[in-house]
mmCIF file of C-alpha atoms and ligand atoms in Angstrom:
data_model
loop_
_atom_site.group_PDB
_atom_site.id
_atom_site.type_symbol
_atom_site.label_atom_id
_atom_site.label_comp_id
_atom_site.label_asym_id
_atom_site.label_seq_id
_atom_site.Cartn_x
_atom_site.Cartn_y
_atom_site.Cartn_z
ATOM 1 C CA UNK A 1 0.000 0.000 0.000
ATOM 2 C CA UNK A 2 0.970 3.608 -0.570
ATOM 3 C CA UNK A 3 2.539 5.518 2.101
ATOM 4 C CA UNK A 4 1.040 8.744 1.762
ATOM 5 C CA UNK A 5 2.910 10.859 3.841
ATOM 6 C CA UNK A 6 5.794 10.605 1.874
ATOM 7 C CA UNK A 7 6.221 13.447 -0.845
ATOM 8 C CA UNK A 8 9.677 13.174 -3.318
ATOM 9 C CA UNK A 9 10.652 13.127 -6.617
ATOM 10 C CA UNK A 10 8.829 11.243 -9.241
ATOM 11 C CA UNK A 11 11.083 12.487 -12.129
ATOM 12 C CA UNK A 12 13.828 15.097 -13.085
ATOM 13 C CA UNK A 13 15.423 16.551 -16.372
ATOM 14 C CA UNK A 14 17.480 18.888 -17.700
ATOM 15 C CA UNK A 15 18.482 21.023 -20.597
ATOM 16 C CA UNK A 16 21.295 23.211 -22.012
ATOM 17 C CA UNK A 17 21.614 25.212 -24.768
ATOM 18 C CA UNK A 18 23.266 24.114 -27.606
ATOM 19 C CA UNK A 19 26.113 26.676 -27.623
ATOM 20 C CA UNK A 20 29.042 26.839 -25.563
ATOM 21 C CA UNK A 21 31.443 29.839 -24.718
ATOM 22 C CA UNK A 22 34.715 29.223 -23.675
ATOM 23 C CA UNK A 23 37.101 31.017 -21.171
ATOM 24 C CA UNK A 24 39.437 31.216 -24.207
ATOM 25 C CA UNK A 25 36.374 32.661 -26.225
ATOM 26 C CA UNK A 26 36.133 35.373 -23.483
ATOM 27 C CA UNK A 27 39.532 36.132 -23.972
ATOM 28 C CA UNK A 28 39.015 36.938 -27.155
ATOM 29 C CA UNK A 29 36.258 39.046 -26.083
ATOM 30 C CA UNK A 30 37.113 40.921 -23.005
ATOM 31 C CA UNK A 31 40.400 41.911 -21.042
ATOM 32 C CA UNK A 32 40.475 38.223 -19.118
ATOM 33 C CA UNK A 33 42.067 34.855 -19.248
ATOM 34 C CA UNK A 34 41.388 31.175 -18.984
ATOM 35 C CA UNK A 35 43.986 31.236 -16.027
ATOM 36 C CA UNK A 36 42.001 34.043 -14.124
ATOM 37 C CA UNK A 37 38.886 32.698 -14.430
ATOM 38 C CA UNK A 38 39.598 29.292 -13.616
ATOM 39 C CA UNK A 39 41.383 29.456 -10.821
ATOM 40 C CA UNK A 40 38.908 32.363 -9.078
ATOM 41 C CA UNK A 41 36.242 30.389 -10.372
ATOM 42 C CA UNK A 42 36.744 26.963 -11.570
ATOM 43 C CA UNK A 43 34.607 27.549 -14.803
ATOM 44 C CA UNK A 44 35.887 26.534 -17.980
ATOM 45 C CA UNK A 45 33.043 27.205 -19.903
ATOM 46 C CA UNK A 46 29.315 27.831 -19.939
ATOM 47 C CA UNK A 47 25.932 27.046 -22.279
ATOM 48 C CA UNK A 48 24.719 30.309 -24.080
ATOM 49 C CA UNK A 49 20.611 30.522 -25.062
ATOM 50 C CA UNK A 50 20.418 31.227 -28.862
ATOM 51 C CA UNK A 51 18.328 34.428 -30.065
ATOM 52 C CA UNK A 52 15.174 32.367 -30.362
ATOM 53 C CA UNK A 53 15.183 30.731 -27.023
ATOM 54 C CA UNK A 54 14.357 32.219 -23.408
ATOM 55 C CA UNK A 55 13.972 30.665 -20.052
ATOM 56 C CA UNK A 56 10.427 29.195 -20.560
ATOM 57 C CA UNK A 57 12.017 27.316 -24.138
ATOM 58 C CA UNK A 58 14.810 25.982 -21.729
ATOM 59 C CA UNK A 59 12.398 24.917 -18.999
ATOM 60 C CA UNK A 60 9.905 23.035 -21.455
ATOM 61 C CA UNK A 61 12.899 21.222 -22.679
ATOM 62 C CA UNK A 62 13.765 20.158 -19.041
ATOM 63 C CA UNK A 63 9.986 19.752 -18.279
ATOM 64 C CA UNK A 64 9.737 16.964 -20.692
ATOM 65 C CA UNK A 65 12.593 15.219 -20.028
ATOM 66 C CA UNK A 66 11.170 15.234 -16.166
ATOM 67 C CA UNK A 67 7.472 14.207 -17.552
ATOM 68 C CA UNK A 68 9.532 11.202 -19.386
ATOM 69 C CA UNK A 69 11.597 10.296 -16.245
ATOM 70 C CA UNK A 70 8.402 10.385 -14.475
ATOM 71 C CA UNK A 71 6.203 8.252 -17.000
ATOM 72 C CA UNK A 72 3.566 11.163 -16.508
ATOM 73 C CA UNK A 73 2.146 12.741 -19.119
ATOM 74 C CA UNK A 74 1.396 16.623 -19.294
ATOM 75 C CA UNK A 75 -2.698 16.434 -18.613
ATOM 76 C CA UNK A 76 -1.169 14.485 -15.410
ATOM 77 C CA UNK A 77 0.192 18.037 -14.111
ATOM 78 C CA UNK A 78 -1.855 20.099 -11.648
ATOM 79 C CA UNK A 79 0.637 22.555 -10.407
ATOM 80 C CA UNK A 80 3.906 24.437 -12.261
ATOM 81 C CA UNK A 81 6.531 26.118 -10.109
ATOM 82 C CA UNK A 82 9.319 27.979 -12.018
ATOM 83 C CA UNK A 83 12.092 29.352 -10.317
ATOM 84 C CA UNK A 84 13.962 32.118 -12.548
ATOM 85 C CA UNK A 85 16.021 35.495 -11.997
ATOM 86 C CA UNK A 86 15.720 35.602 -16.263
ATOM 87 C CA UNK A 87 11.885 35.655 -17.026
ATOM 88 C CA UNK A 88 10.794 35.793 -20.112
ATOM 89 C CA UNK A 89 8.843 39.186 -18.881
ATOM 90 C CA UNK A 90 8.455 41.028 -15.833
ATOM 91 C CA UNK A 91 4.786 39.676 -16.275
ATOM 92 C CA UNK A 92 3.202 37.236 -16.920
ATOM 93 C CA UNK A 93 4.913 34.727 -15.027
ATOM 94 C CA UNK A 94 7.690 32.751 -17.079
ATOM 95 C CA UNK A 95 5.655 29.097 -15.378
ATOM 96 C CA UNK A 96 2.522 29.878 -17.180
ATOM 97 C CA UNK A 97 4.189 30.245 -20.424
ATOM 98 C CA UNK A 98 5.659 27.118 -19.819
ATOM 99 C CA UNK A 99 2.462 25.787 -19.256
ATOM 100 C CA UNK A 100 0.539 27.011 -22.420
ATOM 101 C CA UNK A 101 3.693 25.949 -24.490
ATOM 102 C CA UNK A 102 3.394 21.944 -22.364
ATOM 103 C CA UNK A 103 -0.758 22.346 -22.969
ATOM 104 C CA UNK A 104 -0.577 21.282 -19.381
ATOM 105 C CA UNK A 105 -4.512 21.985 -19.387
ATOM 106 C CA UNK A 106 -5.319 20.792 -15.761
ATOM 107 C CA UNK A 107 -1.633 22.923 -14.284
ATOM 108 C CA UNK A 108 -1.722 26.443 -11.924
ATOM 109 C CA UNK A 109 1.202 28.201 -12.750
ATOM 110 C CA UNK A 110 3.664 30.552 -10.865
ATOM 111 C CA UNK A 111 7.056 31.676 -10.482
ATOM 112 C CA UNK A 112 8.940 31.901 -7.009
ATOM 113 C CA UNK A 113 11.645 34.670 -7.046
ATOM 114 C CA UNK A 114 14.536 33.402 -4.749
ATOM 115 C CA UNK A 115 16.970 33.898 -6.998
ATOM 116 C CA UNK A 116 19.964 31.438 -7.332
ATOM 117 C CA UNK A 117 18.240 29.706 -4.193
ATOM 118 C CA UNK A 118 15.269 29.687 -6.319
ATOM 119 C CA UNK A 119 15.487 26.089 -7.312
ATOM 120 C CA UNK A 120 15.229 24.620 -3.532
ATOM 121 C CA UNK A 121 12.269 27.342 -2.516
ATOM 122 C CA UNK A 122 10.183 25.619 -4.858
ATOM 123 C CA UNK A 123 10.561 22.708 -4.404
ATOM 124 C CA UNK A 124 9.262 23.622 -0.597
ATOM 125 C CA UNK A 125 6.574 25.136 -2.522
ATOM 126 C CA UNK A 126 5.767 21.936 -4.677
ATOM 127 C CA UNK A 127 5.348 20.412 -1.179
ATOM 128 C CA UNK A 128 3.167 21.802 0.844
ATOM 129 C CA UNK A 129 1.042 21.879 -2.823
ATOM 130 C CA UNK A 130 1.004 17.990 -2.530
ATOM 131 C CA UNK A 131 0.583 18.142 1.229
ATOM 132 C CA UNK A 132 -2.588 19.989 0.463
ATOM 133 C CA UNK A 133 -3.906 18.243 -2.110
ATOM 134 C CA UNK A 134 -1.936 18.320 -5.609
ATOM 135 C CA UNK A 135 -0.983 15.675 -7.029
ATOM 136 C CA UNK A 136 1.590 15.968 -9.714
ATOM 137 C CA UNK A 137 3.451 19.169 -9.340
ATOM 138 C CA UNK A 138 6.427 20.137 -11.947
ATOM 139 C CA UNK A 139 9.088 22.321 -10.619
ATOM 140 C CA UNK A 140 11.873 24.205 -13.339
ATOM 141 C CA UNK A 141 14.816 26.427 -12.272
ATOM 142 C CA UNK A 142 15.470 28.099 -15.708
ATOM 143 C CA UNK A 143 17.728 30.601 -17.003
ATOM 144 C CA UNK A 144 18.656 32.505 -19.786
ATOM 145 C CA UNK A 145 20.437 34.923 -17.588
ATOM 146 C CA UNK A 146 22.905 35.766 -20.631
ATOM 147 C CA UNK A 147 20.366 38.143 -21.746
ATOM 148 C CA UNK A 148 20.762 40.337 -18.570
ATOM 149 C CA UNK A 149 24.861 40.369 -18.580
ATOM 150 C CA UNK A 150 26.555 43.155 -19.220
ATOM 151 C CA UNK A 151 29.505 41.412 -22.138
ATOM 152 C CA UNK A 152 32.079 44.150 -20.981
ATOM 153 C CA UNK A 153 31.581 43.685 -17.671
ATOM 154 C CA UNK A 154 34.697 40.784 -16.734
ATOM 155 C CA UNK A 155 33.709 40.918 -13.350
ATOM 156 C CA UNK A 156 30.546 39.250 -14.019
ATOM 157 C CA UNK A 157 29.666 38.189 -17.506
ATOM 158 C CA UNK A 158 32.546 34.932 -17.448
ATOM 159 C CA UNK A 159 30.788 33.940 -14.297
ATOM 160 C CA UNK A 160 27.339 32.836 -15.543
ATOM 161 C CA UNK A 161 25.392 30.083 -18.233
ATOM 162 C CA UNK A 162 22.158 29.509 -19.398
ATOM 163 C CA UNK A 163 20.286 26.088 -18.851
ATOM 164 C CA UNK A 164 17.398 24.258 -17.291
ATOM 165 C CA UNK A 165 16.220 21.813 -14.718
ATOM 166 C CA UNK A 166 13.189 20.000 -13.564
ATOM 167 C CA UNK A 167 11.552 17.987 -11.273
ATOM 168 C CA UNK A 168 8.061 16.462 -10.653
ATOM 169 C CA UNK A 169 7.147 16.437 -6.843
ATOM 170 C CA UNK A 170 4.473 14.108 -5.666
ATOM 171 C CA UNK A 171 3.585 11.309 -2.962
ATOM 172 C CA UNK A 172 6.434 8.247 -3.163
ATOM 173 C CA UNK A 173 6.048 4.925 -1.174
ATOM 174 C CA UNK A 174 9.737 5.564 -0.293
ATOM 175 C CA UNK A 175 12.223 8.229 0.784
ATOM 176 C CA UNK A 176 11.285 11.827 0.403
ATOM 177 C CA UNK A 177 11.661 15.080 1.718
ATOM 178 C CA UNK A 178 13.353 14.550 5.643
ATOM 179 C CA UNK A 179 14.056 18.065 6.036
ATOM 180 C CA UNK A 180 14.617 21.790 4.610
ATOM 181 C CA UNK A 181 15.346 25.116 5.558
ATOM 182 C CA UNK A 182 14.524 28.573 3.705
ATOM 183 C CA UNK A 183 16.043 31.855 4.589
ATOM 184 C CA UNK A 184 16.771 35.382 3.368
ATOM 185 C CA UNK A 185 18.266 38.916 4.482
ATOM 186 C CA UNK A 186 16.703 41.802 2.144
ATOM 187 C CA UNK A 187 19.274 44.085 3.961
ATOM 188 C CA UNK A 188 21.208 42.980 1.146
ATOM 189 C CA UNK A 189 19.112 43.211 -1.755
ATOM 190 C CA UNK A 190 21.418 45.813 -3.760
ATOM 191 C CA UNK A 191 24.329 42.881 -3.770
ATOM 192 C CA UNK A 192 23.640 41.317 -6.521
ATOM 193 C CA UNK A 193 20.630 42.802 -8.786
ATOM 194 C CA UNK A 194 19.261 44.404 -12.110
ATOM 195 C CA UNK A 195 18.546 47.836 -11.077
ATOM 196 C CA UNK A 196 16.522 48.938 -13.658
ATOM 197 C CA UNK A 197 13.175 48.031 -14.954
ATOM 198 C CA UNK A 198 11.423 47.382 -12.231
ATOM 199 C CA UNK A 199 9.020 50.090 -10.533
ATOM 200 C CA UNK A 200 11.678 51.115 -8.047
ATOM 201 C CA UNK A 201 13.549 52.870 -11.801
ATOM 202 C CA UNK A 202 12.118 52.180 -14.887
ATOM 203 C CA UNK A 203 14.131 51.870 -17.985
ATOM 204 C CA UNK A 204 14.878 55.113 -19.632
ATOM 205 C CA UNK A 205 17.427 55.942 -22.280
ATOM 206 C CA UNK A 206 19.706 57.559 -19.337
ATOM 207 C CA UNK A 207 20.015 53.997 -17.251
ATOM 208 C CA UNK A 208 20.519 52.161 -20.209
ATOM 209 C CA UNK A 209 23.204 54.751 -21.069
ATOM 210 C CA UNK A 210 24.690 53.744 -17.825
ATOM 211 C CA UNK A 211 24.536 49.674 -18.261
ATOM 212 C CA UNK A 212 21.978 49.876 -14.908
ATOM 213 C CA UNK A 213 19.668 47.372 -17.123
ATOM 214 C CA UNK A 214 22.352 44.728 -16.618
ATOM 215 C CA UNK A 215 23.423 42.582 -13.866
ATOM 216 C CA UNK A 216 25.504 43.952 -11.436
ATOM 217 C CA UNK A 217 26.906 41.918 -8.624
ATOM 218 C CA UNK A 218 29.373 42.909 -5.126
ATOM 219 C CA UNK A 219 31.335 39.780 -6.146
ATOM 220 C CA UNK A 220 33.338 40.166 -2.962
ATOM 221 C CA UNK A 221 30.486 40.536 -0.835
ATOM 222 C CA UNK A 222 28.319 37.442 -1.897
ATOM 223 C CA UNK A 223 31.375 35.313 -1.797
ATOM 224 C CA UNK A 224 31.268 35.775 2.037
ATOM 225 C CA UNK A 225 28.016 35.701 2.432
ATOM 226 C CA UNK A 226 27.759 32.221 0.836
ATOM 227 C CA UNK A 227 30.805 31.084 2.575
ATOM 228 C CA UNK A 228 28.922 31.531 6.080
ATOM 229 C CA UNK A 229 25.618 30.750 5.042
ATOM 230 C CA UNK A 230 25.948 27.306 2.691
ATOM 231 C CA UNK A 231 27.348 25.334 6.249
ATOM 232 C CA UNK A 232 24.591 26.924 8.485
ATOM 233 C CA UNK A 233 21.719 26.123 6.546
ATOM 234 C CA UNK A 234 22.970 23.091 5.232
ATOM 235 C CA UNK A 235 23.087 22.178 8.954
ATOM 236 C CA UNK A 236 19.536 23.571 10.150
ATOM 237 C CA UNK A 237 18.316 20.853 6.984
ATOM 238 C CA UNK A 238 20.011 17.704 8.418
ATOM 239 C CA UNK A 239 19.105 18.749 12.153
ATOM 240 C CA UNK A 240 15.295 18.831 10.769
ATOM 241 C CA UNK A 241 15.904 15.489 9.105
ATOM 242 C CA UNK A 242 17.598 14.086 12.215
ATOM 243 C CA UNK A 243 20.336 13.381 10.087
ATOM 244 C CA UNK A 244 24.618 13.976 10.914
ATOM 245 C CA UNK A 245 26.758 15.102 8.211
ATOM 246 C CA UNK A 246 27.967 11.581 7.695
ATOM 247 C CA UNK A 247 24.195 10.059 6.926
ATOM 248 C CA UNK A 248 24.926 12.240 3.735
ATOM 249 C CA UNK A 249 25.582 10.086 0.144
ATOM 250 C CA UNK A 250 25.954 13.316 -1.759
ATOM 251 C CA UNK A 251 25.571 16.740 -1.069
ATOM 252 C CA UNK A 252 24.427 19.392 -4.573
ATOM 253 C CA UNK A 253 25.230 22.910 -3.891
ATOM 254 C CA UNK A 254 24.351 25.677 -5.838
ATOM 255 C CA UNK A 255 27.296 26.036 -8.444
ATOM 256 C CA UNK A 256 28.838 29.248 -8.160
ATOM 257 C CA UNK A 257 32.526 29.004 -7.420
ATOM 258 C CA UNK A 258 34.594 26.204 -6.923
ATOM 259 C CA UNK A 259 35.991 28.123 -3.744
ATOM 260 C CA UNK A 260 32.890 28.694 -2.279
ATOM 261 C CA UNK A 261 31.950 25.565 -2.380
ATOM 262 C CA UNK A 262 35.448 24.261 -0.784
ATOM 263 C CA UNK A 263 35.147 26.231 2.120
ATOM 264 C CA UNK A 264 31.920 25.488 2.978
ATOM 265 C CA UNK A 265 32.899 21.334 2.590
ATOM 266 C CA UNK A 266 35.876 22.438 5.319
ATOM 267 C CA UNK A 267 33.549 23.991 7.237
ATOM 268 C CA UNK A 268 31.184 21.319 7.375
ATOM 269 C CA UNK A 269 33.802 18.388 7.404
ATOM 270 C CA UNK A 270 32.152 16.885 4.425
ATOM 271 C CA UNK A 271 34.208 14.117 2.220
ATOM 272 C CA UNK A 272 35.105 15.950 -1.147
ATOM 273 C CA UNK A 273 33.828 12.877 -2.730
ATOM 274 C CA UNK A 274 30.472 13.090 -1.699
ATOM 275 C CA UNK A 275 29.993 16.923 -3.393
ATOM 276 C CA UNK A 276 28.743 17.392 -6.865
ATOM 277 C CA UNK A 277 30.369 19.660 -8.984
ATOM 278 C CA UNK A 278 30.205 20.297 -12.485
ATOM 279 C CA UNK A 279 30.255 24.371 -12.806
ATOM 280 C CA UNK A 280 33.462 23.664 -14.913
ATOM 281 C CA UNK A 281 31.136 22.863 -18.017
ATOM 282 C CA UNK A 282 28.009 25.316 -17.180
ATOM 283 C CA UNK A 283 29.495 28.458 -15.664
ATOM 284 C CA UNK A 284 26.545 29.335 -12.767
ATOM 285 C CA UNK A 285 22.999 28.770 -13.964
ATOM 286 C CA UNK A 286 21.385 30.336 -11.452
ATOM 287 C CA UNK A 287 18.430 28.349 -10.533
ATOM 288 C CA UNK A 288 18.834 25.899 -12.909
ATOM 289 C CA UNK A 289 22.642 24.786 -11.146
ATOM 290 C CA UNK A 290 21.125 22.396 -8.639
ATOM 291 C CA UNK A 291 18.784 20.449 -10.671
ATOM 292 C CA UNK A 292 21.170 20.007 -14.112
ATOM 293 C CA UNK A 293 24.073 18.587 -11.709
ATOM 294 C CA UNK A 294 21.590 16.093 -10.219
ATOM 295 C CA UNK A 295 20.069 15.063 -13.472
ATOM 296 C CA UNK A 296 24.181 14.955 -14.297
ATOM 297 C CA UNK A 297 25.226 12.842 -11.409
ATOM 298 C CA UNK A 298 21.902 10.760 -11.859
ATOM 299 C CA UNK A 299 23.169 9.855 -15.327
ATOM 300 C CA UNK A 300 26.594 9.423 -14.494
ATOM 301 C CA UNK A 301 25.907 6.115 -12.156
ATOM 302 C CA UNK A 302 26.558 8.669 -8.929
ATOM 303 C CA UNK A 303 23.460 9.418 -7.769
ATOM 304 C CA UNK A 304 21.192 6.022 -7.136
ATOM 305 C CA UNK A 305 17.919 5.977 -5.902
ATOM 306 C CA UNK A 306 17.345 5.728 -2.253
ATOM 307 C CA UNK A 307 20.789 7.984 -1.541
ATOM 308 C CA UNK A 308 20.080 10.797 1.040
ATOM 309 C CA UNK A 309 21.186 13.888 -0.671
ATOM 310 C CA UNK A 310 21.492 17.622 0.397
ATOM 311 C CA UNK A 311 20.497 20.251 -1.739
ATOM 312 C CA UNK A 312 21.447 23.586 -0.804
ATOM 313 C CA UNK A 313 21.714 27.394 -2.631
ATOM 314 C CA UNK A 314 22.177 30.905 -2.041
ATOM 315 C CA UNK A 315 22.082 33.875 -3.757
ATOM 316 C CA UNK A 316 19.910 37.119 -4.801
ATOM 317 C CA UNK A 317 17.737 38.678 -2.133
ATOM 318 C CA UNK A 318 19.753 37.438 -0.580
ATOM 319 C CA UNK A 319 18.004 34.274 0.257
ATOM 320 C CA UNK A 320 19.186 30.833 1.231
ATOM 321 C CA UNK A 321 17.662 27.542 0.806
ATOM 322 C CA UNK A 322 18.642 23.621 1.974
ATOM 323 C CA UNK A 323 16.586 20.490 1.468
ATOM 324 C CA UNK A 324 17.920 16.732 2.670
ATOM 325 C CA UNK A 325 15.730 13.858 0.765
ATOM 326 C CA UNK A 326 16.082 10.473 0.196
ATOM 327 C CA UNK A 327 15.621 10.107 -3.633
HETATM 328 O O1 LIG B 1 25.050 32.672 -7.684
HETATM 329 C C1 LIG B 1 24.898 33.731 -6.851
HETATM 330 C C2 LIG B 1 25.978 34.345 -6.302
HETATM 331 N N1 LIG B 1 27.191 34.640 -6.998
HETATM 332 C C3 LIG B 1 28.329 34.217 -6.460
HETATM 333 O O2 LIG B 1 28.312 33.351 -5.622
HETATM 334 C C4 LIG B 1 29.602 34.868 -6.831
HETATM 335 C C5 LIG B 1 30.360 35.205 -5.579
HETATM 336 N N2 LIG B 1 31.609 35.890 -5.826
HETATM 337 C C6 LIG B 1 32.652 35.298 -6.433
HETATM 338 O O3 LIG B 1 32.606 34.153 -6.824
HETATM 339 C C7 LIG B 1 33.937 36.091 -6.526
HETATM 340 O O4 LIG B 1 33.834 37.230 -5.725
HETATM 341 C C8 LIG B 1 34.313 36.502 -7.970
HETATM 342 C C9 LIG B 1 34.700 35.259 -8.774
HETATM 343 C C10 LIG B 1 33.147 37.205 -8.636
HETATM 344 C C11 LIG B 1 35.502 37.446 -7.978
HETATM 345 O O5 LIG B 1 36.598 36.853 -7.305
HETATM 346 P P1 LIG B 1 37.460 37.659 -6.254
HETATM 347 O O6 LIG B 1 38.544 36.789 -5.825
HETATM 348 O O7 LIG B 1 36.492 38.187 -5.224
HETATM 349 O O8 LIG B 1 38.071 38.810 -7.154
HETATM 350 P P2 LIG B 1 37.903 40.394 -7.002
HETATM 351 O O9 LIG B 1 36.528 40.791 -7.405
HETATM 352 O O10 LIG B 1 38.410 40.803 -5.658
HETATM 353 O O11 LIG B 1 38.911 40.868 -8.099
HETATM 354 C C12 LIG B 1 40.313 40.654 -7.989
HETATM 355 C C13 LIG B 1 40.980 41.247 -9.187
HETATM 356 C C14 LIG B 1 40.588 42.698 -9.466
HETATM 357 O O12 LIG B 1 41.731 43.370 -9.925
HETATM 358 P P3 LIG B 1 42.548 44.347 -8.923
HETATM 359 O O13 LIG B 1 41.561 45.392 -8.494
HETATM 360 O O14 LIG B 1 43.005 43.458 -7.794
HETATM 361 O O15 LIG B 1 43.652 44.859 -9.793
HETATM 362 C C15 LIG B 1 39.614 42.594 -10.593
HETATM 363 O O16 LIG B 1 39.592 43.734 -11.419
HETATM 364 O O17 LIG B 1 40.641 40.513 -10.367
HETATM 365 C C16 LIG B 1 40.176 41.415 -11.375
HETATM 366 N N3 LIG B 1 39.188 40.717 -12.183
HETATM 367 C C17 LIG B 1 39.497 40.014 -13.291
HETATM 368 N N4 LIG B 1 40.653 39.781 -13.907
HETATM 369 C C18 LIG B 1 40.623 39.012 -15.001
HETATM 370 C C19 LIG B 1 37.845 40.647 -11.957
HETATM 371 N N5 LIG B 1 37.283 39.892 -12.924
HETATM 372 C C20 LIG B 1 38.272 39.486 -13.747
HETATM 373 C C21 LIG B 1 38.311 38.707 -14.910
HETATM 374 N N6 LIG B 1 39.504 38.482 -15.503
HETATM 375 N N7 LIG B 1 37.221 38.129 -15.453
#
């Protein structure tokens, strides 16, 4: 019989753009080098959207792969949660796009705006849906965040990649979500932003003058930010799952900096070999990080069903988000 009080992933996918940029590309392009930007970073290259595609194209792509993975079709959807910090508009949400393009008739639709964090949030979302009565609920992180990066900025524009990810949440007879923990600190909303556009200072010909349409980041600032935050939440998850760092199989953090994510393995005295990393190949995707180096690891023979994982991001708001599950 079905244990109903478990809720976990049914199915997962993920998709990247076609095109790939290269650190020695950016050299070409900007005053920068491979050298720099791996060794600050670890990237070595990232996935670039093509003209015709934005983040709901991405996320349909990773939607179906998750519908596939799931052996569900789209009519079997009755919730969509996108995560994004590159809608395709301010409004209407980038999920219900994604849901006219799937003809996911039966689906409510919505985005969740946590940023690089984004990804975990709603998945939290997805579950209190199915603890209240959905069913089938499909989650995307999605990105085409190369639209939004200033090119000749090198402080930012080498650091990020465009891709998707996706997961169906719904009741399992096994494993599940154990634990999770959601944060934020709006005190340090400016950090990492795009200034203009919104109603706070709408786009005029004088801010786009001054690049304040792009992304601008305190790289400095997050960096320490993430380095404190990543252990503490990532503890406040396993103490809700009544779990110890050593219950862990693997642990997916968001995939922002090789560095970042060191220190925060030090700081949690996690074996290296139990971390997924992969922001070598996709630069950071935002939202979309967490769930295209699962679907990655998944593939790979890593990740096998029934391992306890930790998922766990940071990033605009700021905001900070951990889950542990049993997949
Ligand atoms: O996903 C959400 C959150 N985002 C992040 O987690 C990113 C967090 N921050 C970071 O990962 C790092 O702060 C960066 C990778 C963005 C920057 O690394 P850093 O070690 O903090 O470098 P920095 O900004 O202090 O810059 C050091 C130097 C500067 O030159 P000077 O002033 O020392 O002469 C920069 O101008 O490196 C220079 N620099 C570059 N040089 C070559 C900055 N970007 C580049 C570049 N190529 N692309």
């Amino acid at each position: 019989m079905k244990d109903t009080s478990r809720i976990g992933i049914l199915g997962l996918g993920a998709y990247v753009p076609e095109r790939i940029l290269t650190n020695l590309d950016l050299e070409k392009m900007i005053d920068t080098s491979d050298e720099w930007i791996t060794t600050r970073t670890g990237i070595k290259q990232r996935h670039i959207a093509s003209r015709e595609e934005a983040s709901s194209d991405l996320g349909v792509k990773a939607a179906l792969e998750a519908l596939k993975d799931a052996d569900l079709g789209v009519e079997d959807i009755d919730g969509i949660v996108t995560a994004t910090l590159s809608p395709d508009h301010i409004f209407p949400s980038t999920a219900c796009i994604i849901q006219g393009k799937l003809g996911a008739v039966k689906a409510a639709a919505f985005d969740v705006g946590a940023g690089c964090s984004g990804f975990v949030y709603a998945l939290t979302v997805a579950l209190g849906l199915v603890e209240t009565g959905f069913e089938n609920v499909l989650v995307i992180g999605t990105e085409a965040i190369s639209r939004f990066v200033n090119w000749q900025d090198r402080s930012t524009c080498v650091l990020f990649g465009d891709g998707a990810g996706a997961a169906i949440v719904g009741r399992v007879n096994k494993g599940g979500v154990l634990g999770f923990d959601l944060g934020s600190d709006g005190s340090g909303h400016g950090l990492l932003t795009v200034p203009v556009g919104g109603s706070r200072e709408p786009v005029t010909v004088g801010n786009i003058d001054q690049n304040r349409h792009f992304l601008y980041m305190s790289g400095s600032e997050v960096f320490r930010f993430a380095v404190r935050i990543l252990p503490k939440t990532s503890k406040k998850a396993l103490e809700k799952a009544n779990l110890n760092i050593s219950d862990l199989d693997w642990m997916i953090p968001h995939q922002a900096n090789t560095r970042i994510i060191d220190a925060a393995i030090d700081l949690l005295q996690l074996d290296k070999n139990k971390v997924i990393v992969n922001l070598e190949r996709y630069g950071n995707t935002s939202a979309a990080s967490i769930p295209i180096a699962w679907v990655e690891a998944v593939k790979d023979g890593k990740i096998k069903s029934g391992d306890k994982l930790l998922l766990v991001g940071f990033g605009a708001g700021l905001t900070w988000a951990s889950m542990v599950l049993e997949y």
